Coordinates of C-alpha atoms in Angstrom, one line a residue:
Chain W
X30 CA -15.6 -3.3 19.2
X31 CA -12.1 -2.6 20.3
X32 CA -11.4 0.0 23.1
X33 CA -7.8 1.2 23.1
X34 CA -6.0 3.6 25.3
X35 CA -3.4 5.9 23.8
X36 CA -0.3 5.9 26.1
X37 CA 0.9 9.2 24.5
X38 CA -2.2 11.4 25.4
X39 CA -4.0 9.1 27.8
X40 CA -7.2 9.2 25.8
X41 CA -9.4 6.1 25.7
X42 CA -11.4 5.5 22.6
X43 CA -13.0 3.0 20.4
X44 CA -11.3 1.6 17.2
X45 CA -12.6 4.3 14.8
X46 CA -10.4 6.8 16.6
X47 CA -7.3 4.7 15.8
X48 CA -5.7 3.1 12.8
X49 CA -4.0 -0.3 12.9
X50 CA -0.4 -0.4 11.7
X51 CA 0.3 -4.1 11.7
X52 CA 2.9 -6.3 13.5
X53 CA 5.2 -4.6 16.0
X54 CA 8.8 -5.2 17.0
X55 CA 9.9 -6.1 13.5
X56 CA 13.7 -6.3 13.3
X57 CA 14.8 -4.5 10.2
X58 CA 17.3 -6.0 7.8
X59 CA 19.0 -3.9 5.1
X60 CA 22.1 -3.9 3.0
X61 CA 24.5 -6.7 3.9
X62 CA 21.8 -9.0 5.2
X63 CA 21.0 -12.4 3.6
X64 CA 18.2 -12.8 1.2
X65 CA 16.4 -15.0 3.7
X66 CA 16.5 -12.3 6.4
X67 CA 15.4 -9.6 4.0
X68 CA 12.5 -11.7 2.7
X69 CA 11.3 -12.5 6.2
X70 CA 11.7 -8.9 7.2
X71 CA 9.6 -7.7 4.3
X72 CA 6.9 -10.4 4.0
X73 CA 6.7 -13.1 6.7
X74 CA 4.1 -12.4 9.3
X75 CA 3.5 -13.9 12.8
X76 CA -0.3 -13.7 12.3
X77 CA -0.9 -15.7 15.5
X78 CA -4.2 -16.9 16.8
X79 CA -3.7 -15.5 20.3
X80 CA -1.3 -13.0 21.7
X81 CA -0.3 -10.4 19.2
X82 CA 1.9 -7.3 19.5
X83 CA 1.0 -4.6 17.0
X84 CA 1.3 -0.9 16.1
X85 CA -1.5 1.6 16.2
X86 CA -1.8 5.2 15.4
X87 CA -4.1 7.6 17.2
X88 CA -5.2 9.2 13.9
X89 CA -8.2 11.1 15.1
X90 CA -6.5 12.2 18.3
X91 CA -2.9 13.1 19.1
X92 CA -1.6 11.5 15.9
X93 CA 1.1 9.5 17.6
X94 CA 2.1 5.9 17.1
X95 CA 2.1 3.4 20.0
X96 CA 2.1 -0.3 20.6
X97 CA -0.8 -2.6 21.8
X98 CA -0.7 -6.2 23.1
X99 CA -3.9 -7.8 22.1
X100 CA -5.5 -11.3 21.7
X101 CA -6.6 -11.9 18.1
X102 CA -8.8 -14.8 19.3
X103 CA -10.9 -12.9 21.8
X104 CA -10.1 -9.2 21.0
X105 CA -9.0 -8.8 24.6
X106 CA -6.6 -5.9 25.1
X107 CA -3.7 -6.6 27.5
X108 CA -2.4 -3.1 27.5
X109 CA -0.8 -0.4 25.4
X110 CA 2.7 1.1 25.6
X111 CA 5.1 3.5 24.0
X112 CA 6.4 2.9 20.5
X113 CA 9.9 4.1 21.7
X114 CA 11.0 0.5 22.6
X115 CA 12.2 -2.6 20.9
X116 CA 10.4 -5.1 23.1
X117 CA 7.3 -5.2 25.2
X118 CA 7.8 -3.8 28.8
X119 CA 7.8 -6.2 31.7
X120 CA 4.4 -5.0 33.1
X121 CA 2.7 -5.8 29.8
X122 CA 4.3 -9.2 29.7
X123 CA 3.1 -9.8 33.3
X124 CA -0.4 -8.7 32.3
X125 CA -0.4 -11.2 29.4
X126 CA 1.0 -14.0 31.6
X127 CA -1.8 -13.4 34.1
X128 CA -4.4 -14.0 31.4
X129 CA -2.5 -16.4 29.0
X130 CA 0.0 -18.5 31.0
X131 CA 2.7 -20.0 28.8
X132 CA 2.2 -17.6 25.9
X133 CA 5.0 -17.0 23.3
X134 CA 5.4 -14.5 20.5
X135 CA 8.6 -14.6 18.4
X136 CA 11.5 -14.4 20.9
X137 CA 9.3 -12.9 23.7
X138 CA 7.5 -14.9 26.4
Chain C
X13 CA -24.9 -42.9 -5.4
X14 CA -28.5 -42.4 -6.4
X15 CA -28.8 -39.7 -9.1
X16 CA -30.9 -36.7 -8.3
X17 CA -33.5 -36.1 -11.0
X18 CA -37.2 -35.1 -11.5
X19 CA -37.9 -38.8 -11.6
X20 CA -36.2 -39.3 -8.2
X21 CA -38.4 -36.5 -6.7
X22 CA -41.5 -38.1 -8.2
X23 CA -40.5 -41.6 -6.9
X24 CA -39.8 -40.3 -3.4
X25 CA -43.1 -38.3 -3.4
X26 CA -45.0 -41.5 -3.6
X27 CA -43.3 -42.9 -0.5
X28 CA -43.1 -40.0 1.9
X29 CA -39.5 -39.2 0.9
X30 CA -38.2 -42.2 2.9
X31 CA -35.7 -43.2 0.2
X32 CA -33.2 -40.4 0.2
X33 CA -29.7 -41.4 1.3
X34 CA -27.3 -39.2 3.1
X35 CA -25.4 -37.1 0.6
X36 CA -22.0 -38.2 2.0
X37 CA -20.6 -40.8 4.4
X38 CA -19.0 -39.9 7.7
X39 CA -16.4 -42.7 8.2
X40 CA -13.8 -43.1 10.9
X41 CA -10.3 -42.2 9.6
X42 CA -8.1 -44.9 8.1
X43 CA -4.4 -45.4 9.1
X44 CA -3.0 -43.9 5.9
X45 CA -4.1 -42.0 2.8
X46 CA -2.3 -41.1 -0.4
X47 CA -3.4 -37.5 0.0
X48 CA -4.9 -35.6 3.0
X49 CA -6.6 -32.4 2.4
X50 CA -7.0 -30.2 5.5
X51 CA -10.2 -28.1 5.3
X52 CA -13.6 -29.3 4.0
X53 CA -14.7 -26.0 2.6
X54 CA -15.4 -25.3 -1.1
X55 CA -11.7 -25.1 -2.1
X56 CA -10.7 -28.2 -0.2
X57 CA -13.5 -30.3 -1.5
X58 CA -13.0 -29.0 -5.0
X59 CA -9.4 -30.0 -4.8
X60 CA -10.3 -33.5 -3.7
X61 CA -12.9 -33.8 -6.4
X62 CA -10.5 -32.9 -9.2
X63 CA -7.8 -35.1 -7.7
X64 CA -10.2 -38.0 -8.3
X65 CA -11.8 -36.7 -11.5
X66 CA -8.7 -35.5 -13.3
X67 CA -5.9 -37.7 -11.8
X68 CA -7.6 -40.8 -10.5
X69 CA -6.4 -40.3 -7.0
X70 CA -9.2 -41.4 -4.7
X71 CA -7.4 -42.6 -1.6
X72 CA -8.0 -39.2 -0.1
X73 CA -9.2 -37.9 3.3
X74 CA -10.6 -34.5 3.8
X75 CA -10.3 -33.4 7.4
X76 CA -12.4 -30.6 8.8
X77 CA -12.2 -29.2 12.4
X78 CA -15.8 -27.9 12.4
X79 CA -18.5 -28.8 10.0
X80 CA -18.4 -29.1 6.2
X81 CA -18.6 -25.7 4.5
X82 CA -18.9 -23.9 7.8
X83 CA -16.1 -21.4 7.3
X84 CA -15.9 -18.8 4.6
X85 CA -17.8 -21.1 2.2
X86 CA -20.9 -20.5 4.2
X87 CA -20.2 -16.9 5.0
X88 CA -19.5 -15.1 1.7
X89 CA -21.9 -13.1 -0.5
X90 CA -21.8 -15.7 -3.3
X91 CA -20.6 -13.4 -6.1
X92 CA -18.9 -15.1 -9.1
X93 CA -17.0 -12.9 -11.6
X94 CA -13.7 -12.9 -13.4
X95 CA -13.0 -9.3 -14.3
X96 CA -9.5 -9.2 -12.9
X97 CA -6.6 -7.2 -14.4
X98 CA -3.5 -9.5 -14.5
X99 CA -3.2 -12.5 -16.9
X100 CA -2.6 -15.2 -14.3
X101 CA -5.7 -14.0 -12.3
X102 CA -7.9 -13.8 -15.3
X103 CA -6.8 -17.3 -16.3
X104 CA -7.7 -18.9 -12.9
X105 CA -10.9 -16.9 -12.3
X106 CA -12.2 -17.3 -15.8
X107 CA -11.5 -21.1 -15.6
X108 CA -13.5 -21.0 -12.4
X109 CA -16.4 -19.0 -13.8
X110 CA -16.6 -21.4 -16.8
X111 CA -16.6 -24.4 -14.5
X112 CA -19.5 -22.9 -12.5
X113 CA -21.6 -22.8 -15.7
X114 CA -21.7 -26.6 -15.9
X115 CA -21.2 -27.4 -12.2
X116 CA -24.8 -28.4 -11.5
X117 CA -24.6 -31.0 -14.4
X118 CA -21.1 -32.1 -13.5
X119 CA -22.0 -32.8 -9.9
X120 CA -25.6 -33.8 -10.4
X121 CA -26.3 -31.2 -7.7
X122 CA -28.2 -27.9 -8.2
X123 CA -25.7 -25.2 -7.2
X124 CA -28.2 -22.5 -8.5
X125 CA -25.6 -20.8 -10.6
X126 CA -27.3 -17.6 -11.8
X127 CA -25.4 -15.7 -14.5
X128 CA -27.3 -12.5 -13.8
X129 CA -24.4 -10.1 -14.4
X130 CA -22.1 -8.1 -12.2
X131 CA -21.7 -4.3 -12.4
X132 CA -18.8 -2.5 -10.7
X133 CA -19.7 1.2 -10.4
X134 CA -17.1 3.8 -11.4
X135 CA -17.7 6.8 -9.1
X136 CA -14.4 8.7 -9.5
X137 CA -12.4 9.7 -12.6
X138 CA -9.6 7.4 -11.4
X139 CA -12.0 4.5 -11.3
X140 CA -13.3 5.2 -14.8
X141 CA -9.7 5.0 -16.1
X142 CA -9.0 1.9 -14.0
X143 CA -12.1 0.0 -15.2
X144 CA -11.5 1.0 -18.8
X145 CA -8.1 -0.4 -18.5
X146 CA -9.5 -3.6 -17.0
X147 CA -12.0 -3.9 -19.8
X148 CA -9.2 -3.6 -22.4
X149 CA -7.1 -6.1 -20.5
X150 CA -10.1 -8.5 -20.3
X151 CA -10.6 -8.2 -24.0
X152 CA -7.1 -9.4 -24.6
X153 CA -7.6 -12.2 -22.1
X154 CA -10.8 -13.4 -23.6
X155 CA -12.9 -12.4 -20.6
X156 CA -16.2 -10.9 -21.7
X157 CA -16.5 -7.4 -20.0
X158 CA -17.3 -3.9 -21.2
X159 CA -17.3 -0.4 -19.8
X160 CA -20.8 1.0 -19.9
X161 CA -22.3 4.5 -19.7
X162 CA -24.3 5.9 -16.8
X163 CA -27.5 5.6 -18.9
X164 CA -26.8 1.9 -19.4
X165 CA -26.2 1.6 -15.6
X166 CA -29.6 3.2 -14.9
X167 CA -31.1 0.7 -17.4
X168 CA -29.5 -2.3 -15.7
X169 CA -30.3 -1.1 -12.2
X170 CA -33.4 1.2 -12.2
X171 CA -33.3 1.6 -8.4
X172 CA -29.9 3.3 -8.5
X173 CA -29.4 7.0 -7.9
X174 CA -26.9 8.2 -10.5
X175 CA -26.1 11.6 -9.0
X176 CA -25.5 10.6 -5.5
X177 CA -24.5 13.5 -3.2
X178 CA -20.9 12.3 -2.6
X179 CA -20.0 10.2 -5.6
X180 CA -22.0 10.4 -8.8
X181 CA -22.1 7.3 -11.0
X182 CA -19.8 7.9 -14.0
X183 CA -20.1 4.5 -15.6
X184 CA -19.5 0.9 -14.8
X185 CA -17.6 -2.3 -15.6
X186 CA -20.2 -4.8 -16.7
X187 CA -19.6 -8.5 -16.9
X188 CA -22.8 -10.1 -18.2
X189 CA -21.8 -13.7 -17.7
X190 CA -20.8 -13.2 -14.0
X191 CA -23.4 -13.8 -11.3
X192 CA -24.1 -15.6 -8.1
X193 CA -24.4 -19.2 -6.9
X194 CA -25.7 -21.1 -3.9
X195 CA -22.5 -21.3 -1.7
X196 CA -23.6 -24.2 0.6
X197 CA -24.7 -26.3 -2.4
X198 CA -21.3 -25.9 -4.0
X199 CA -19.7 -27.5 -0.9
X200 CA -22.4 -30.1 -0.5
X201 CA -22.3 -31.0 -4.2
X202 CA -18.5 -31.5 -4.1
X203 CA -18.8 -33.5 -0.9
X204 CA -21.4 -35.8 -2.3
X205 CA -19.3 -36.4 -5.4
X206 CA -16.1 -36.9 -3.4
X207 CA -17.8 -39.4 -1.0
X208 CA -19.1 -41.2 -4.1
X209 CA -15.6 -41.7 -5.4
X210 CA -14.6 -43.3 -2.1
X211 CA -13.0 -40.4 -0.4
X212 CA -13.4 -40.0 3.4
X213 CA -14.8 -36.7 4.7
X214 CA -14.0 -36.5 8.4
X215 CA -15.7 -33.7 10.2
X216 CA -14.9 -32.5 13.8
X217 CA -11.3 -33.6 13.3
X218 CA -8.9 -30.8 14.0
X219 CA -5.3 -31.1 12.8
X220 CA -3.0 -30.4 15.8
X221 CA 0.4 -31.1 14.2
X222 CA 2.2 -31.9 11.0
X223 CA 4.6 -34.8 11.3
X224 CA 7.8 -34.7 9.2
X225 CA 10.7 -37.0 8.6
X226 CA 13.8 -35.4 7.0
X227 CA 12.0 -32.4 5.7
X228 CA 9.3 -34.5 4.2
X229 CA 5.7 -34.8 5.5
X230 CA 4.7 -38.3 6.8
X231 CA 1.4 -37.5 8.4
X232 CA -0.7 -35.4 10.6
X233 CA -1.8 -35.5 14.3
X234 CA -5.4 -34.9 14.8
X235 CA -8.0 -34.9 17.5
X236 CA -9.0 -38.3 16.2
X237 CA -5.4 -39.7 16.3
X238 CA -2.5 -39.7 14.0
X239 CA -3.1 -40.3 10.3
X240 CA -0.3 -41.0 7.8
X241 CA -0.2 -39.5 4.3
X242 CA 2.1 -39.2 1.3
X243 CA 1.0 -35.7 0.4
X244 CA -0.7 -33.0 2.4
X245 CA -2.8 -30.2 0.9
X246 CA -3.7 -27.4 3.3
X247 CA -6.8 -25.4 2.3
X248 CA -7.8 -23.6 5.5
X249 CA -8.6 -20.0 4.6
X250 CA -8.2 -17.7 7.6
X251 CA -6.2 -20.2 9.6
X252 CA -3.4 -20.8 7.1
X253 CA -0.9 -19.1 9.4
X254 CA -1.8 -21.5 12.2
X255 CA -1.1 -24.5 10.0
X256 CA 2.0 -23.0 8.6
X257 CA 3.4 -22.6 12.1
X258 CA 2.7 -26.3 12.7
X259 CA 4.7 -27.1 9.6
X260 CA 7.5 -24.7 10.8
X261 CA 7.4 -21.7 8.4
X262 CA 5.8 -18.3 8.2
X263 CA 3.5 -17.0 5.5
X264 CA 3.1 -13.6 4.0
X265 CA -0.4 -13.5 5.2
X266 CA -2.5 -11.6 7.8
X267 CA -5.9 -12.8 8.9
X268 CA -8.7 -10.2 9.2
X269 CA -12.4 -10.2 9.6
X270 CA -14.7 -9.5 6.7
X271 CA -18.4 -9.2 7.3
X272 CA -21.7 -9.3 5.5
X273 CA -25.4 -8.7 6.3
X274 CA -28.8 -9.4 4.8
X275 CA -32.0 -7.3 5.0
X276 CA -35.5 -8.5 5.4
X277 CA -36.9 -10.0 2.2
X278 CA -38.6 -7.6 -0.2
X279 CA -40.1 -8.0 -3.7
X280 CA -37.7 -8.4 -6.6
X281 CA -36.1 -5.0 -7.3
X282 CA -32.6 -5.7 -8.5
X283 CA -31.7 -8.6 -10.8
X284 CA -27.9 -8.1 -11.0
X285 CA -25.0 -7.7 -8.6
X286 CA -23.8 -4.1 -8.0
X287 CA -20.5 -3.3 -6.4
X288 CA -19.5 0.2 -5.4
X289 CA -15.8 0.0 -4.5
X290 CA -15.1 3.7 -3.9
X291 CA -17.7 3.8 -1.1
X292 CA -17.1 0.2 0.1
X293 CA -20.3 -1.6 -0.4
X294 CA -21.9 -4.2 -2.7
X295 CA -25.3 -5.6 -2.9
X296 CA -27.4 -8.3 -4.7
X297 CA -30.8 -9.7 -4.1
X298 CA -31.2 -13.3 -3.1
X299 CA -33.8 -15.6 -4.4
X300 CA -35.7 -15.2 -1.1
X301 CA -35.8 -11.5 -1.7
X302 CA -33.2 -10.5 1.0
X303 CA -30.8 -7.8 0.0
X304 CA -27.3 -9.4 0.5
X305 CA -24.8 -6.7 1.5
X306 CA -21.1 -6.8 2.0
X307 CA -18.5 -4.2 2.9
X308 CA -14.9 -3.7 3.8
X309 CA -12.6 -5.8 5.9
X310 CA -11.4 -4.7 9.3
X311 CA -8.0 -3.2 9.5
X312 CA -6.4 -5.4 12.1
X313 CA -5.5 -9.1 12.8
X314 CA -8.6 -10.9 14.0
X315 CA -9.7 -14.5 14.4
X316 CA -13.1 -13.9 16.0
X317 CA -15.3 -14.4 13.0
X318 CA -17.2 -11.3 13.7
X319 CA -16.8 -7.7 12.4
X320 CA -17.0 -4.2 13.8
X321 CA -20.2 -2.2 14.0
X322 CA -18.7 0.8 12.4
X323 CA -18.0 -1.1 9.2
X324 CA -21.7 -2.0 9.0
X325 CA -22.6 1.6 9.4
X326 CA -20.1 2.7 6.8
X327 CA -21.3 0.1 4.3
X328 CA -25.0 0.8 4.8
X329 CA -24.6 4.5 4.7
X330 CA -22.8 4.2 1.3
X331 CA -25.4 1.9 -0.1
X332 CA -28.3 4.1 1.1
X333 CA -26.8 7.0 -0.9
X334 CA -26.5 4.9 -4.0
X335 CA -29.9 3.1 -3.5
X336 CA -32.1 5.6 -1.6
X337 CA -35.1 3.2 -1.7
X338 CA -33.4 0.7 0.7
X339 CA -33.2 3.3 3.5
X340 CA -36.2 1.9 5.4
X341 CA -35.1 -1.7 5.2
X342 CA -34.5 -3.6 8.4
X343 CA -31.4 -5.7 8.6
X344 CA -32.0 -9.3 9.6
X345 CA -28.6 -10.9 10.2
X346 CA -24.9 -10.0 10.2
X347 CA -22.0 -12.3 10.3
X348 CA -18.2 -12.4 9.8
X349 CA -15.6 -14.6 8.4
X350 CA -11.8 -14.7 8.7
X351 CA -10.0 -14.0 5.4
X352 CA -6.3 -14.3 4.8
X353 CA -4.8 -11.3 3.0
X354 CA -1.6 -11.3 1.1
X355 CA 0.3 -8.1 0.3
X356 CA -0.6 -8.2 -3.5
X357 CA -4.2 -9.4 -2.9
X358 CA -3.6 -12.5 -5.0
X359 CA -3.8 -16.1 -3.7
X360 CA -1.0 -18.5 -2.8
X361 CA -1.2 -21.9 -4.5
X362 CA 2.2 -23.3 -3.8
X363 CA 4.8 -25.9 -2.8
X364 CA 6.3 -25.1 0.6
X365 CA 9.6 -25.6 2.3
X366 CA 8.4 -28.9 3.6
X367 CA 8.4 -31.6 0.9
X368 CA 4.9 -32.8 -0.3
X369 CA 3.1 -30.1 1.7
X370 CA 1.1 -27.8 -0.5
X371 CA -0.7 -24.6 0.6
X372 CA -3.8 -23.1 -1.0
X373 CA -4.5 -19.8 0.8
X374 CA -4.5 -16.1 0.6
X375 CA -7.7 -15.7 -1.4
X376 CA -8.4 -12.7 0.7
X377 CA -11.9 -11.3 0.4
X378 CA -12.8 -13.1 -2.8
X379 CA -12.4 -16.9 -2.6
X380 CA -15.9 -18.2 -3.4
X381 CA -15.8 -17.2 -7.1
X382 CA -12.6 -19.1 -7.4
X383 CA -13.7 -22.4 -5.8
X384 CA -13.7 -24.7 -8.9
X385 CA -10.8 -23.1 -10.6
X386 CA -8.7 -23.2 -7.4
X387 CA -9.6 -26.8 -6.9
X388 CA -8.7 -27.6 -10.6
X389 CA -5.3 -26.0 -10.4
X390 CA -4.4 -27.1 -6.9
X391 CA -5.3 -30.7 -7.6
X392 CA -2.9 -30.6 -10.5
X393 CA -0.2 -29.1 -8.3
X394 CA -0.7 -31.7 -5.6
X395 CA -0.9 -34.6 -8.1
X396 CA 1.9 -33.6 -10.5
X397 CA 3.9 -31.0 -8.6
X398 CA 3.3 -28.4 -11.3
X399 CA 0.3 -26.6 -12.6
X400 CA 0.3 -23.9 -15.3
X401 CA -2.8 -22.3 -13.6
X402 CA -1.0 -22.0 -10.3
X403 CA 2.5 -21.1 -11.6
X404 CA 2.3 -17.4 -11.0
X405 CA 0.9 -17.9 -7.5
X406 CA 3.9 -19.6 -5.9
X407 CA 5.3 -18.6 -2.5
X408 CA 8.6 -17.6 -4.1
X409 CA 6.9 -14.7 -6.0
X410 CA 7.5 -12.6 -2.9
X411 CA 11.2 -13.3 -2.7
X412 CA 11.6 -12.7 -6.5
X413 CA 9.4 -9.6 -6.7
X414 CA 6.9 -11.2 -9.1
X415 CA 3.7 -9.8 -7.5
X416 CA 0.4 -10.4 -9.1
X417 CA -1.0 -7.0 -8.1
X418 CA -4.8 -7.2 -7.9
X419 CA -5.4 -4.5 -5.2
X420 CA -7.8 -2.7 -7.6
X421 CA -9.8 -5.7 -8.6
X422 CA -9.8 -7.3 -5.2
X423 CA -9.1 -4.5 -2.8
X424 CA -12.5 -4.2 -1.2
X425 CA -15.5 -5.7 -2.7
X426 CA -16.5 -9.3 -3.3

């Protein structure tokens, strides 16, 4: 069972309180982009076995979206952070590095 | 290979069963194979089997990181049906269902195929319309299904409560020729037949890299050393994304956990498979008498092969409403498997950006029923580079917007 903490309202709850929203930090491509970029933006998934950045919504709580860094292999949660960002903050990256040295996820490491 | 038969059982009975040979060999890998199949589950072994049977390609290795049939092949709820909506799905699932009918004879291995019938309950008006539509589509596709009344439902499943408090039963989609099979026996039977054709099944051999030369596959790195190959078929449900990353591309797939559970064994009380998709639960009774129960998939990426407690609660609560008599049953075991979900809930059987690398994945929550059909089509794709059965399920369907939308037929229950 996943225990997540909502960074918006500070409430800690188990997974039924939240709803997963899939991969985070997706760079959007629209008109003017190449077919390749548009295809990857729409369909290609990281789906790693390990460190994963993803979006969650606190549906049975404050209703706000936020981000979570989590390990898909062990369900370990490295931390949650605001959705108002385009990349994971340094303290989250440090927390992951402490547990998973040498991790990589897309352009982040 | 010694044939299995009543005579063989009688012969062995007279000599303390000392004469049975191992069903398949466990050789060391050779330097090079014509085709390497990654993943010795049902689909991988079926692919290898039809490569040999239909195309005469027997210089084949099947690599497995764990043990044979230890992934989703051994973790599903063994339901076999073909009542899908779209033509390409109906074609591959119906091919599969028909292959199951003769599989025990074809493989000389009892896979215990039991065409006991599958009933999908319609519990909302929308579901009634949806299933009527499916029944009409199936009639055109030559798949034998019908929409049945609540009275007929009660006849088929006497233990059902038709006017459940939340969702009364308004009818059902009935496929009389669908049923269940023995999942492990499917893998074992194919493995025995493959080994008999001279193929090498290599267990505890994890693929760690895919070697390429000029955009073309030349071999794989494994925990048992490098092995060369001309063609590579990847059939690793759940972990397809990990293998795709080794090959250098990304797939439109997310891996999530799907779980199932069984109750203590009870006397025979239900001789068909019942699926209730609105309330997320499906149930059948095994030959041992256990009620085999499956539910919904978790809503987040997960490779842990275990599911969440709240999904068990949800599933069981829904089934207790539909079948009040099971409310006092104790549950014996619960387990999870990793399924790879595509956006349109249809599989991917496709060439890839790397030449001579083929992927068979994305079966989502319902791969077991497709095992022989998937192997039949994928073997043709690997051998000839083209298969009519697989044509609609290419990777390029996402780019071109040709989805095979099966979210209704495959959304939850399997």
